Amino acid sequence: MAEERIPLIETVDLKKYFKVGDNALLHAVDGINMKVYPGETIGVVGESGCGKSTLGRTILRLIEPTSGQILYNGDDITQYNARRMKKMRQELQIIFQDPYASLDPRKSVIEIIAEYMIINKTLPTKRDIFNRAAHLMDVVGLARRYATAYPHELDGGRRQRIGIARALSVNPKFIVCDEPVSALDVSIQAQILNLLMDLQDEMCLTYMFVTHDLSVVKHISDNIMVMYLGQCLELTSSDELFEKPLHPYTQALLSAIPEPDISMRNKKIKVIKGEVVSPVNPKPGCRFAARCEHCQERCHQEAPELKEVAPGHFVACHLCDGPI
Amino acid sequence: MSNAEKMLDIKDLSVVYKTDLETVYAVNGVTLSLEKGATLGLVGETGAGKTTLALTLMRLLPERTGKVTSGSITFEGENIIDLPEAQMRKIRGDKIAMIFQDPMTSLNPVLTVGEQIAEALLVHNEVGRSKEEIEARVDETLTLVGIPPARKREYPHQFSGGMRQRVVIAIALSCEPDLLIADEPTTALDVTIQAQVLMMIRDLRDRLGTSMIMITHDLGIVAQTCDNVAVMYAGEIIELGTAEDIFAHTMHHPYTDGLFASLPNLKSKTARLQPITGLMPDPTNLPKGCKFAPRCSRCMEICKEVPPEVYTEGTHSIRCHLFHQSKEN
Ligand SMILES: Nc1ncnc2c1ncn2[C@@H]1O[C@H](COP(=O)(O)OP(=O)(O)OP(=O)(O)O)[C@@H](O)[C@H]1O
Ligand SMILES: Nc1ncnc2c1ncn2[C@@H]1O[C@H](COP(=O)(O)OP(=O)(O)OP(=O)(O)O)[C@@H](O)[C@H]1O
Ligand code: SF4
Ligand code: SF4
Ligand SMILES: [Mg+2]
Ligand SMILES: [Mg+2]
């Protein structure tokens, strides 16, 4: 894969535990090692509640990690003090699923887009800032006549464009996209995905893209990480994951995709059986064991490690112990 | 279809949001009906008026701005548009339940997740379950939506987006309504949990004959679960048919064609997606002819001037001038 390249973002054994009640720790992110190279997109998929949003926020230090390192261009940003981090934050941005909740309802579109530039004083005058905000409206395809509109007057697709314009305003290098198109219909979704990919090419942006839509993640990602209860189960290139999913959970996930094809209609919906495991004080062993068809004795005792089983294909499962 | 089988009959319904400055024409002359036990998929562009339609059925439009300007809604034989609020409150939650698009609007931030589910179960406790039985039901309900029961003592803010959505779904289903309106119920869920939720909904339908309106932009879910499909654009139903009509036939409204063309394909890799160009018209100032005309690649002169009539062939109807022409030819 990468020879000499330095990842733009690398996490080393990154953990985020939440305290829930006395003596109870919720392992939301539990030892994630990932590398994202400049200009690439890493897709993150997994069960709802498995820690995708927490991972994204922790990488940006919007939530403080419990332990582990976050390397940005090789530099550990968990060691940065508040002042240094504030400056850094401009390069690390996030776009949310629900643009509405993240937009100040009392500000007009242009004011929202200018917001971060004003806070960070990225340009010398207000006038420069508003000029740039207007330019960004063009970049994301928002007609300038909406400059004075308020977010509630706009539809989901246009609101999402505001969120993107605001994120771009401070010249970020890395953007966490947390389900940015989930609330949009397929046509607007396609427009936004095309926009994100064009911006990536033009500005050499690096994305971490969280979504539940597997056809979207396949389309946009170079590599995909599959998470389950805070851990990475499988990590490989987008094509390889869909062609040769190795982890039993990944296989279950891919087989549950509802297809827009009526001939599959009476196919029984496949449901993963077995007990749902809590991320609070998790037991040792494989976290998927209670629901895995292939579970053996060993799986309950020993947690499988993430291993490279084929070039660039990492899996954490005892079934894939030897090279395949 | 005789009237007796229809559990819901919407006729020529129009809804606006009126403020001092402007009037948003959100729903424009919608006619739809739903039989007992049937599932209707409602798809369409963001801002097409799907949520507004659902809120109107629940009589939950924002009081000051939202107004029904025409039409009727007959639910189980009764026009509910003018029903007194007290009577409507009884229908809501008991006969009609809604899963809201934003789960936080229906969750109480200061009650634990378990307390909120128990509350919903108590409202419908005709059989007089004991406290322990209710608690056992809470555990069971959480397990069904894939949340470990031990987490019932946590608060909504401690849950992920999809977990909150599952709690809302669990509450709506525990009401065992006659009509369930689900507004994007599974957008925040991964496909395995989604499959589980869809199974629960199917089970409710098979057990109690629940009718459903499923608002979603996931055409996969529509194909797998809906009997009928309505495609909405700028407040109008522009295409209506059985799942077969929509997914297996080739004759479609140009907007519906555009929706299918926008989908990323799982099987082949495309460099670029093909969205419908342009955006929805401004709902305060809709085009006078076909509302899709400004974006339609097949737009004709007549389209800009005259709103198209509905063209019907069996169970399938389309609102587009193209189909009137082909009928005459
Ligand atoms: N502030 C918090 N306090 C306690 N627990 C939390 C908090 N935030 C998240 N969690 C828990 O951490 C776990 C991971 O949550 P997270 O929001 O990262 O999941 P997710 O993968 O993004 O899920 P979804 O797909 O539903 O958005 C969940 O079990 C959640 O309940
Ligand atoms: N409270 C409100 N006041 C004014 N306009 C509103 C209000 N709620 C919705 N609208 C407008 O009414 C139109 C229909 O909105 P609605 O929320 O019903 O669409 P939708 O089809 O549910 O869209 P989405 O897929 O984004 O949820 C939109 O133009 C929207 O901006
Ligand atoms: S380690 Fe064992 S339980 Fe875990 S996924 Fe592999 S086979 Fe299944
Ligand atoms: S009526 Fe005309 S503009 Fe409207 S969808 Fe049909 S062809 Fe296109
Ligand atoms: Mg999330
Ligand atoms: Mg809506």
Short mmCIF file of N, CA, C and O in Angstrom, two decimals, chain B residues 189-303:
data_model
loop_
_atom_site.label_atom_id
_atom_site.label_comp_id
_atom_site.label_asym_id
_atom_site.label_seq_id
_atom_site.Cartn_x
_atom_site.Cartn_y
_atom_site.Cartn_z
N LEU B 189 -30.52 3.99 11.14
CA LEU B 189 -30.19 2.63 11.56
C LEU B 189 -29.35 1.90 10.53
O LEU B 189 -29.53 2.08 9.33
N ASP B 190 -28.48 1.02 11.02
CA ASP B 190 -27.74 0.18 10.10
C ASP B 190 -28.68 -0.89 9.55
O ASP B 190 -29.74 -1.14 10.12
N VAL B 191 -28.27 -1.53 8.47
CA VAL B 191 -29.21 -2.42 7.77
C VAL B 191 -29.62 -3.65 8.59
O VAL B 191 -30.71 -4.16 8.39
N THR B 192 -28.79 -4.11 9.52
CA THR B 192 -29.21 -5.30 10.28
C THR B 192 -30.28 -4.93 11.31
O THR B 192 -31.27 -5.63 11.44
N ILE B 193 -30.08 -3.81 11.99
CA ILE B 193 -31.11 -3.36 12.94
C ILE B 193 -32.36 -2.96 12.17
O ILE B 193 -33.49 -3.21 12.59
N GLN B 194 -32.16 -2.34 11.04
CA GLN B 194 -33.28 -1.95 10.19
C GLN B 194 -34.11 -3.18 9.82
O GLN B 194 -35.34 -3.15 9.89
N ALA B 195 -33.45 -4.26 9.46
CA ALA B 195 -34.16 -5.49 9.11
C ALA B 195 -34.99 -5.96 10.30
O ALA B 195 -36.14 -6.37 10.15
N GLN B 196 -34.41 -5.84 11.48
CA GLN B 196 -35.12 -6.24 12.69
C GLN B 196 -36.37 -5.39 12.91
O GLN B 196 -37.43 -5.90 13.22
N VAL B 197 -36.22 -4.08 12.72
CA VAL B 197 -37.35 -3.17 12.90
C VAL B 197 -38.43 -3.44 11.85
O VAL B 197 -39.62 -3.48 12.16
N LEU B 198 -38.02 -3.68 10.62
CA LEU B 198 -39.00 -3.95 9.57
C LEU B 198 -39.75 -5.25 9.85
O LEU B 198 -40.95 -5.36 9.60
N MET B 199 -39.05 -6.22 10.43
CA MET B 199 -39.71 -7.46 10.83
C MET B 199 -40.77 -7.20 11.90
O MET B 199 -41.85 -7.77 11.87
N MET B 200 -40.43 -6.33 12.86
CA MET B 200 -41.38 -6.02 13.92
C MET B 200 -42.63 -5.36 13.35
O MET B 200 -43.75 -5.65 13.75
N ILE B 201 -42.41 -4.46 12.39
CA ILE B 201 -43.54 -3.76 11.79
C ILE B 201 -44.40 -4.74 10.99
O ILE B 201 -45.62 -4.75 11.08
N ARG B 202 -43.75 -5.63 10.27
CA ARG B 202 -44.46 -6.64 9.50
C ARG B 202 -45.29 -7.53 10.41
O ARG B 202 -46.42 -7.87 10.13
N ASP B 203 -44.67 -7.88 11.53
CA ASP B 203 -45.32 -8.75 12.50
C ASP B 203 -46.58 -8.08 13.07
O ASP B 203 -47.62 -8.70 13.21
N LEU B 204 -46.47 -6.79 13.36
CA LEU B 204 -47.61 -6.03 13.87
C LEU B 204 -48.75 -6.04 12.84
O LEU B 204 -49.91 -6.23 13.17
N ARG B 205 -48.38 -5.87 11.58
CA ARG B 205 -49.38 -5.87 10.52
C ARG B 205 -50.05 -7.24 10.42
O ARG B 205 -51.27 -7.34 10.33
N ASP B 206 -49.25 -8.30 10.48
CA ASP B 206 -49.83 -9.63 10.35
C ASP B 206 -50.70 -9.97 11.55
O ASP B 206 -51.72 -10.64 11.43
N ARG B 207 -50.31 -9.53 12.71
CA ARG B 207 -51.01 -9.86 13.94
C ARG B 207 -52.28 -9.04 14.10
O ARG B 207 -53.32 -9.54 14.46
N LEU B 208 -52.19 -7.73 13.84
CA LEU B 208 -53.31 -6.84 14.17
C LEU B 208 -53.92 -6.15 12.96
O LEU B 208 -54.82 -5.34 13.09
N GLY B 209 -53.38 -6.42 11.79
CA GLY B 209 -53.91 -5.75 10.60
C GLY B 209 -53.63 -4.26 10.58
O GLY B 209 -54.42 -3.48 10.05
N THR B 210 -52.52 -3.85 11.16
CA THR B 210 -52.16 -2.43 11.19
C THR B 210 -51.89 -1.91 9.78
O THR B 210 -51.20 -2.55 8.99
N SER B 211 -52.45 -0.75 9.46
CA SER B 211 -52.12 -0.10 8.20
C SER B 211 -50.95 0.84 8.43
O SER B 211 -50.76 1.31 9.54
N MET B 212 -50.20 1.09 7.36
CA MET B 212 -49.01 1.90 7.54
C MET B 212 -48.80 2.88 6.42
O MET B 212 -49.04 2.57 5.27
N ILE B 213 -48.31 4.05 6.80
CA ILE B 213 -47.77 4.96 5.80
C ILE B 213 -46.29 5.07 6.12
O ILE B 213 -45.90 5.46 7.22
N MET B 214 -45.47 4.65 5.18
CA MET B 214 -44.03 4.60 5.40
C MET B 214 -43.39 5.70 4.55
O MET B 214 -43.34 5.59 3.33
N ILE B 215 -42.95 6.75 5.24
CA ILE B 215 -42.28 7.83 4.53
C ILE B 215 -40.79 7.51 4.52
O ILE B 215 -40.19 7.33 5.59
N THR B 216 -40.21 7.40 3.36
CA THR B 216 -38.79 7.07 3.33
C THR B 216 -38.21 7.49 2.00
O THR B 216 -38.92 7.64 1.02
N HIS B 217 -36.89 7.71 1.97
CA HIS B 217 -36.29 7.93 0.67
C HIS B 217 -35.48 6.70 0.25
O HIS B 217 -34.81 6.72 -0.76
N ASP B 218 -35.59 5.65 1.06
CA ASP B 218 -34.85 4.44 0.74
C ASP B 218 -35.71 3.56 -0.16
O ASP B 218 -36.63 2.89 0.30
N LEU B 219 -35.40 3.58 -1.44
CA LEU B 219 -36.24 2.84 -2.39
C LEU B 219 -36.13 1.34 -2.16
O LEU B 219 -37.03 0.58 -2.51
N GLY B 220 -35.03 0.91 -1.54
CA GLY B 220 -34.88 -0.51 -1.20
C GLY B 220 -35.95 -0.93 -0.20
O GLY B 220 -36.61 -1.96 -0.35
N ILE B 221 -36.15 -0.11 0.82
CA ILE B 221 -37.16 -0.43 1.84
C ILE B 221 -38.55 -0.43 1.21
O ILE B 221 -39.37 -1.30 1.49
N VAL B 222 -38.79 0.55 0.35
CA VAL B 222 -40.10 0.62 -0.30
C VAL B 222 -40.34 -0.66 -1.09
O VAL B 222 -41.39 -1.30 -0.97
N ALA B 223 -39.35 -1.06 -1.88
CA ALA B 223 -39.52 -2.26 -2.71
C ALA B 223 -39.77 -3.50 -1.85
O ALA B 223 -40.53 -4.38 -2.22
N GLN B 224 -39.13 -3.54 -0.69
CA GLN B 224 -39.24 -4.74 0.13
C GLN B 224 -40.48 -4.76 1.02
O GLN B 224 -40.92 -5.83 1.42
N THR B 225 -41.04 -3.60 1.35
CA THR B 225 -42.11 -3.63 2.35
C THR B 225 -43.45 -3.01 1.95
O THR B 225 -44.43 -3.24 2.64
N CYS B 226 -43.50 -2.21 0.89
CA CYS B 226 -44.74 -1.49 0.64
C CYS B 226 -45.61 -2.16 -0.41
O CYS B 226 -45.10 -2.72 -1.38
N ASP B 227 -46.94 -2.09 -0.22
CA ASP B 227 -47.86 -2.62 -1.22
C ASP B 227 -48.09 -1.59 -2.32
O ASP B 227 -48.14 -1.91 -3.49
N ASN B 228 -48.25 -0.34 -1.88
CA ASN B 228 -48.47 0.75 -2.83
C ASN B 228 -47.44 1.83 -2.60
O ASN B 228 -46.88 1.95 -1.51
N VAL B 229 -47.20 2.62 -3.65
CA VAL B 229 -46.20 3.67 -3.55
C VAL B 229 -46.76 4.97 -4.12
O VAL B 229 -47.37 4.97 -5.20
N ALA B 230 -46.59 6.06 -3.37
CA ALA B 230 -46.94 7.37 -3.88
C ALA B 230 -45.67 8.20 -3.97
O ALA B 230 -44.90 8.25 -3.02
N VAL B 231 -45.45 8.83 -5.12
CA VAL B 231 -44.27 9.68 -5.28
C VAL B 231 -44.75 11.13 -5.23
O VAL B 231 -45.66 11.52 -5.95
N MET B 232 -44.14 11.89 -4.34
CA MET B 232 -44.60 13.26 -4.12
C MET B 232 -43.57 14.24 -4.65
O MET B 232 -42.37 14.04 -4.52
N TYR B 233 -44.06 15.31 -5.26
CA TYR B 233 -43.16 16.37 -5.71
C TYR B 233 -43.88 17.70 -5.55
O TYR B 233 -45.01 17.86 -6.01
N ALA B 234 -43.24 18.64 -4.89
CA ALA B 234 -43.80 19.97 -4.68
C ALA B 234 -45.25 19.92 -4.21
O ALA B 234 -46.12 20.62 -4.72
N GLY B 235 -45.53 19.06 -3.25
CA GLY B 235 -46.85 19.02 -2.64
C GLY B 235 -47.90 18.22 -3.38
O GLY B 235 -49.04 18.12 -2.92
N GLU B 236 -47.54 17.66 -4.54
CA GLU B 236 -48.51 16.87 -5.30
C GLU B 236 -48.08 15.41 -5.38
O GLU B 236 -46.88 15.12 -5.35
N ILE B 237 -49.06 14.52 -5.52
CA ILE B 237 -48.72 13.14 -5.83
C ILE B 237 -48.55 13.09 -7.34
O ILE B 237 -49.50 13.32 -8.08
N ILE B 238 -47.33 12.81 -7.80
CA ILE B 238 -47.11 12.84 -9.25
C ILE B 238 -47.13 11.44 -9.85
O ILE B 238 -47.25 11.27 -11.06
N GLU B 239 -47.02 10.43 -9.00
CA GLU B 239 -47.16 9.07 -9.49
C GLU B 239 -47.65 8.19 -8.34
O GLU B 239 -47.22 8.35 -7.20
N LEU B 240 -48.56 7.28 -8.67
CA LEU B 240 -49.14 6.42 -7.64
C LEU B 240 -49.38 5.06 -8.26
O LEU B 240 -49.87 4.97 -9.39
N GLY B 241 -49.01 4.01 -7.56
CA GLY B 241 -49.26 2.69 -8.11
C GLY B 241 -48.91 1.61 -7.12
O GLY B 241 -48.49 1.89 -5.99
N THR B 242 -49.07 0.37 -7.54
CA THR B 242 -48.64 -0.73 -6.69
C THR B 242 -47.11 -0.79 -6.75
O THR B 242 -46.49 -0.18 -7.63
N ALA B 243 -46.50 -1.52 -5.83
CA ALA B 243 -45.05 -1.65 -5.84
C ALA B 243 -44.61 -2.19 -7.20
O ALA B 243 -43.58 -1.77 -7.76
N GLU B 244 -45.40 -3.09 -7.74
CA GLU B 244 -45.12 -3.65 -9.06
C GLU B 244 -45.09 -2.56 -10.14
O GLU B 244 -44.17 -2.50 -10.95
N ASP B 245 -46.12 -1.71 -10.12
CA ASP B 245 -46.18 -0.62 -11.11
C ASP B 245 -44.92 0.24 -11.05
O ASP B 245 -44.38 0.66 -12.07
N ILE B 246 -44.48 0.52 -9.83
CA ILE B 246 -43.36 1.45 -9.68
C ILE B 246 -42.02 0.78 -9.95
O ILE B 246 -41.14 1.36 -10.58
N PHE B 247 -41.86 -0.45 -9.49
CA PHE B 247 -40.53 -1.07 -9.58
C PHE B 247 -40.36 -1.99 -10.78
O PHE B 247 -39.24 -2.23 -11.21
N ALA B 248 -41.47 -2.53 -11.32
CA ALA B 248 -41.29 -3.50 -12.39
C ALA B 248 -41.67 -2.94 -13.76
O ALA B 248 -41.31 -3.50 -14.78
N HIS B 249 -42.40 -1.84 -13.79
CA HIS B 249 -42.81 -1.30 -15.09
C HIS B 249 -41.86 -0.21 -15.56
O HIS B 249 -41.13 0.37 -14.77
N THR B 250 -41.91 0.08 -16.84
CA THR B 250 -40.97 1.06 -17.37
C THR B 250 -41.62 2.43 -17.55
O THR B 250 -40.93 3.41 -17.77
N MET B 251 -42.96 2.48 -17.48
CA MET B 251 -43.63 3.75 -17.72
C MET B 251 -43.67 4.57 -16.43
O MET B 251 -44.27 4.16 -15.45
N HIS B 252 -42.97 5.72 -16.43
CA HIS B 252 -42.90 6.51 -15.21
C HIS B 252 -42.95 8.00 -15.48
O HIS B 252 -42.61 8.46 -16.57
N HIS B 253 -43.27 8.72 -14.44
CA HIS B 253 -43.12 10.17 -14.45
C HIS B 253 -41.62 10.48 -14.57
O HIS B 253 -40.81 9.79 -13.94
N PRO B 254 -41.24 11.50 -15.32
CA PRO B 254 -39.81 11.80 -15.45
C PRO B 254 -39.10 12.00 -14.10
O PRO B 254 -37.93 11.66 -13.96
N TYR B 255 -39.81 12.52 -13.10
CA TYR B 255 -39.17 12.67 -11.79
C TYR B 255 -38.85 11.31 -11.17
O TYR B 255 -37.76 11.12 -10.62
N THR B 256 -39.77 10.38 -11.28
CA THR B 256 -39.54 9.04 -10.73
C THR B 256 -38.35 8.39 -11.44
O THR B 256 -37.48 7.78 -10.81
N ASP B 257 -38.30 8.55 -12.77
CA ASP B 257 -37.15 8.04 -13.53
C ASP B 257 -35.85 8.63 -12.98
O ASP B 257 -34.86 7.93 -12.80
N GLY B 258 -35.90 9.94 -12.69
CA GLY B 258 -34.72 10.61 -12.16
C GLY B 258 -34.29 10.06 -10.81
O GLY B 258 -33.10 9.93 -10.53
N LEU B 259 -35.26 9.72 -9.96
CA LEU B 259 -34.93 9.15 -8.66
C LEU B 259 -34.16 7.85 -8.82
O LEU B 259 -33.14 7.62 -8.18
N PHE B 260 -34.67 6.99 -9.70
CA PHE B 260 -33.99 5.70 -9.89
C PHE B 260 -32.59 5.89 -10.48
O PHE B 260 -31.66 5.19 -10.10
N ALA B 261 -32.47 6.86 -11.36
CA ALA B 261 -31.16 7.08 -11.99
C ALA B 261 -30.14 7.64 -11.00
O ALA B 261 -28.94 7.54 -11.21
N SER B 262 -30.61 8.23 -9.89
CA SER B 262 -29.68 8.84 -8.93
C SER B 262 -29.03 7.83 -8.00
O SER B 262 -28.10 8.16 -7.27
N LEU B 263 -29.57 6.62 -7.95
CA LEU B 263 -29.10 5.66 -6.96
C LEU B 263 -27.68 5.18 -7.25
O LEU B 263 -27.37 4.80 -8.37
N PRO B 264 -26.82 5.18 -6.23
CA PRO B 264 -25.52 4.54 -6.42
C PRO B 264 -25.75 3.03 -6.56
O PRO B 264 -26.64 2.48 -5.91
N ASN B 265 -25.00 2.41 -7.42
CA ASN B 265 -25.21 0.99 -7.66
C ASN B 265 -24.23 0.14 -6.87
O ASN B 265 -23.04 0.41 -6.85
N LEU B 266 -24.75 -0.89 -6.22
CA LEU B 266 -23.88 -1.75 -5.43
C LEU B 266 -23.03 -2.65 -6.31
O LEU B 266 -21.97 -3.10 -5.93
N LYS B 267 -23.54 -2.95 -7.50
CA LYS B 267 -22.88 -3.97 -8.31
C LYS B 267 -21.82 -3.40 -9.23
O LYS B 267 -20.82 -4.03 -9.50
N SER B 268 -22.05 -2.19 -9.71
CA SER B 268 -21.03 -1.65 -10.62
C SER B 268 -20.51 -0.33 -10.05
O SER B 268 -21.19 0.36 -9.31
N LYS B 269 -19.30 -0.01 -10.40
CA LYS B 269 -18.69 1.20 -9.88
C LYS B 269 -18.89 2.32 -10.90
O LYS B 269 -18.51 2.21 -12.05
N THR B 270 -19.53 3.39 -10.46
CA THR B 270 -19.70 4.53 -11.34
C THR B 270 -18.85 5.66 -10.82
O THR B 270 -18.74 5.85 -9.61
N ALA B 271 -18.24 6.41 -11.73
CA ALA B 271 -17.38 7.49 -11.29
C ALA B 271 -18.24 8.61 -10.71
O ALA B 271 -17.89 9.24 -9.72
N ARG B 272 -19.38 8.82 -11.30
CA ARG B 272 -20.18 9.97 -10.91
C ARG B 272 -21.65 9.58 -10.88
O ARG B 272 -22.13 8.86 -11.76
N LEU B 273 -22.35 10.06 -9.87
CA LEU B 273 -23.78 9.78 -9.79
C LEU B 273 -24.53 10.71 -10.73
O LEU B 273 -24.02 11.74 -11.13
N GLN B 274 -25.73 10.32 -11.07
CA GLN B 274 -26.53 11.10 -12.01
C GLN B 274 -27.77 11.69 -11.35
O GLN B 274 -28.86 11.17 -11.51
N PRO B 275 -27.60 12.75 -10.57
CA PRO B 275 -28.78 13.32 -9.93
C PRO B 275 -29.66 14.06 -10.95
O PRO B 275 -29.21 14.38 -12.04
N ILE B 276 -30.89 14.33 -10.55
CA ILE B 276 -31.75 15.20 -11.34
C ILE B 276 -31.15 16.59 -11.20
O ILE B 276 -30.85 17.03 -10.09
N THR B 277 -30.97 17.30 -12.29
CA THR B 277 -30.34 18.62 -12.17
C THR B 277 -31.31 19.59 -11.51
O THR B 277 -32.52 19.42 -11.56
N GLY B 278 -30.78 20.63 -10.91
CA GLY B 278 -31.60 21.68 -10.33
C GLY B 278 -32.21 21.28 -9.00
O GLY B 278 -31.92 20.22 -8.46
N LEU B 279 -33.04 22.18 -8.48
CA LEU B 279 -33.64 21.95 -7.17
C LEU B 279 -35.14 22.17 -7.25
O LEU B 279 -35.65 22.72 -8.21
N MET B 280 -35.82 21.74 -6.19
CA MET B 280 -37.26 21.93 -6.10
C MET B 280 -37.63 23.39 -6.25
O MET B 280 -36.90 24.25 -5.78
N PRO B 281 -38.77 23.66 -6.88
CA PRO B 281 -39.17 25.06 -6.99
C PRO B 281 -39.48 25.65 -5.62
O PRO B 281 -39.77 24.94 -4.68
N ASP B 282 -39.39 26.96 -5.55
CA ASP B 282 -39.70 27.69 -4.33
C ASP B 282 -41.17 27.45 -3.96
O ASP B 282 -42.06 27.80 -4.73
N PRO B 283 -41.44 26.86 -2.79
CA PRO B 283 -42.83 26.51 -2.47
C PRO B 283 -43.73 27.72 -2.21
O PRO B 283 -44.93 27.58 -2.05
N THR B 284 -43.14 28.92 -2.14
CA THR B 284 -43.99 30.10 -1.99
C THR B 284 -44.39 30.63 -3.36
O THR B 284 -45.22 31.50 -3.49
N ASN B 285 -43.75 30.11 -4.39
CA ASN B 285 -43.96 30.65 -5.72
C ASN B 285 -43.82 29.52 -6.73
O ASN B 285 -42.83 29.41 -7.44
N LEU B 286 -44.82 28.66 -6.77
CA LEU B 286 -44.72 27.45 -7.60
C LEU B 286 -45.01 27.79 -9.07
O LEU B 286 -45.78 28.69 -9.37
N PRO B 287 -44.36 27.05 -9.98
CA PRO B 287 -44.61 27.28 -11.41
C PRO B 287 -46.09 27.05 -11.73
O PRO B 287 -46.74 26.22 -11.09
N LYS B 288 -46.61 27.75 -12.73
CA LYS B 288 -48.05 27.62 -12.95
C LYS B 288 -48.41 26.36 -13.73
O LYS B 288 -49.51 25.84 -13.57
N GLY B 289 -47.52 25.86 -14.54
CA GLY B 289 -47.82 24.64 -15.28
C GLY B 289 -47.42 23.42 -14.46
O GLY B 289 -47.75 23.32 -13.29
N CYS B 290 -46.68 22.49 -15.10
CA CYS B 290 -46.18 21.33 -14.36
C CYS B 290 -45.09 21.82 -13.40
O CYS B 290 -44.19 22.56 -13.79
N LYS B 291 -45.17 21.40 -12.15
CA LYS B 291 -44.22 21.90 -11.14
C LYS B 291 -42.81 21.35 -11.35
O LYS B 291 -41.84 21.87 -10.82
N PHE B 292 -42.72 20.29 -12.14
CA PHE B 292 -41.40 19.70 -12.42
C PHE B 292 -40.78 20.30 -13.69
O PHE B 292 -39.61 20.06 -13.98
N ALA B 293 -41.54 21.09 -14.41
CA ALA B 293 -41.10 21.59 -15.72
C ALA B 293 -39.70 22.21 -15.73
O ALA B 293 -38.89 21.91 -16.62
N PRO B 294 -39.35 23.06 -14.73
CA PRO B 294 -38.03 23.70 -14.80
C PRO B 294 -36.86 22.70 -14.77
O PRO B 294 -35.74 23.06 -15.14
N ARG B 295 -37.10 21.46 -14.32
CA ARG B 295 -36.01 20.49 -14.22
C ARG B 295 -36.17 19.34 -15.18
O ARG B 295 -35.34 18.42 -15.20
N CYS B 296 -37.25 19.33 -15.94
CA CYS B 296 -37.58 18.14 -16.71
C CYS B 296 -36.89 18.17 -18.07
O CYS B 296 -36.98 19.15 -18.80
N SER B 297 -36.19 17.08 -18.40
CA SER B 297 -35.48 17.05 -19.68
C SER B 297 -36.45 16.81 -20.84
O SER B 297 -36.10 16.97 -21.99
N ARG B 298 -37.68 16.43 -20.53
CA ARG B 298 -38.63 16.17 -21.60
C ARG B 298 -39.73 17.24 -21.65
O ARG B 298 -40.77 17.03 -22.26
N CYS B 299 -39.45 18.37 -21.01
CA CYS B 299 -40.45 19.43 -20.92
C CYS B 299 -40.87 19.94 -22.30
O CYS B 299 -40.04 20.16 -23.18
N MET B 300 -42.18 20.11 -22.47
CA MET B 300 -42.72 20.63 -23.74
C MET B 300 -43.33 22.01 -23.48
O MET B 300 -43.45 22.43 -22.33
N GLU B 301 -43.76 22.69 -24.54
CA GLU B 301 -44.35 24.02 -24.36
C GLU B 301 -45.54 23.99 -23.42
O GLU B 301 -45.66 24.79 -22.52
N ILE B 302 -46.41 23.02 -23.63
CA ILE B 302 -47.65 22.94 -22.84
C ILE B 302 -47.35 22.80 -21.34
O ILE B 302 -48.06 23.33 -20.49
N CYS B 303 -46.24 22.14 -21.03
CA CYS B 303 -45.90 21.87 -19.63
C CYS B 303 -45.72 23.15 -18.83
O CYS B 303 -45.99 23.21 -17.64
#
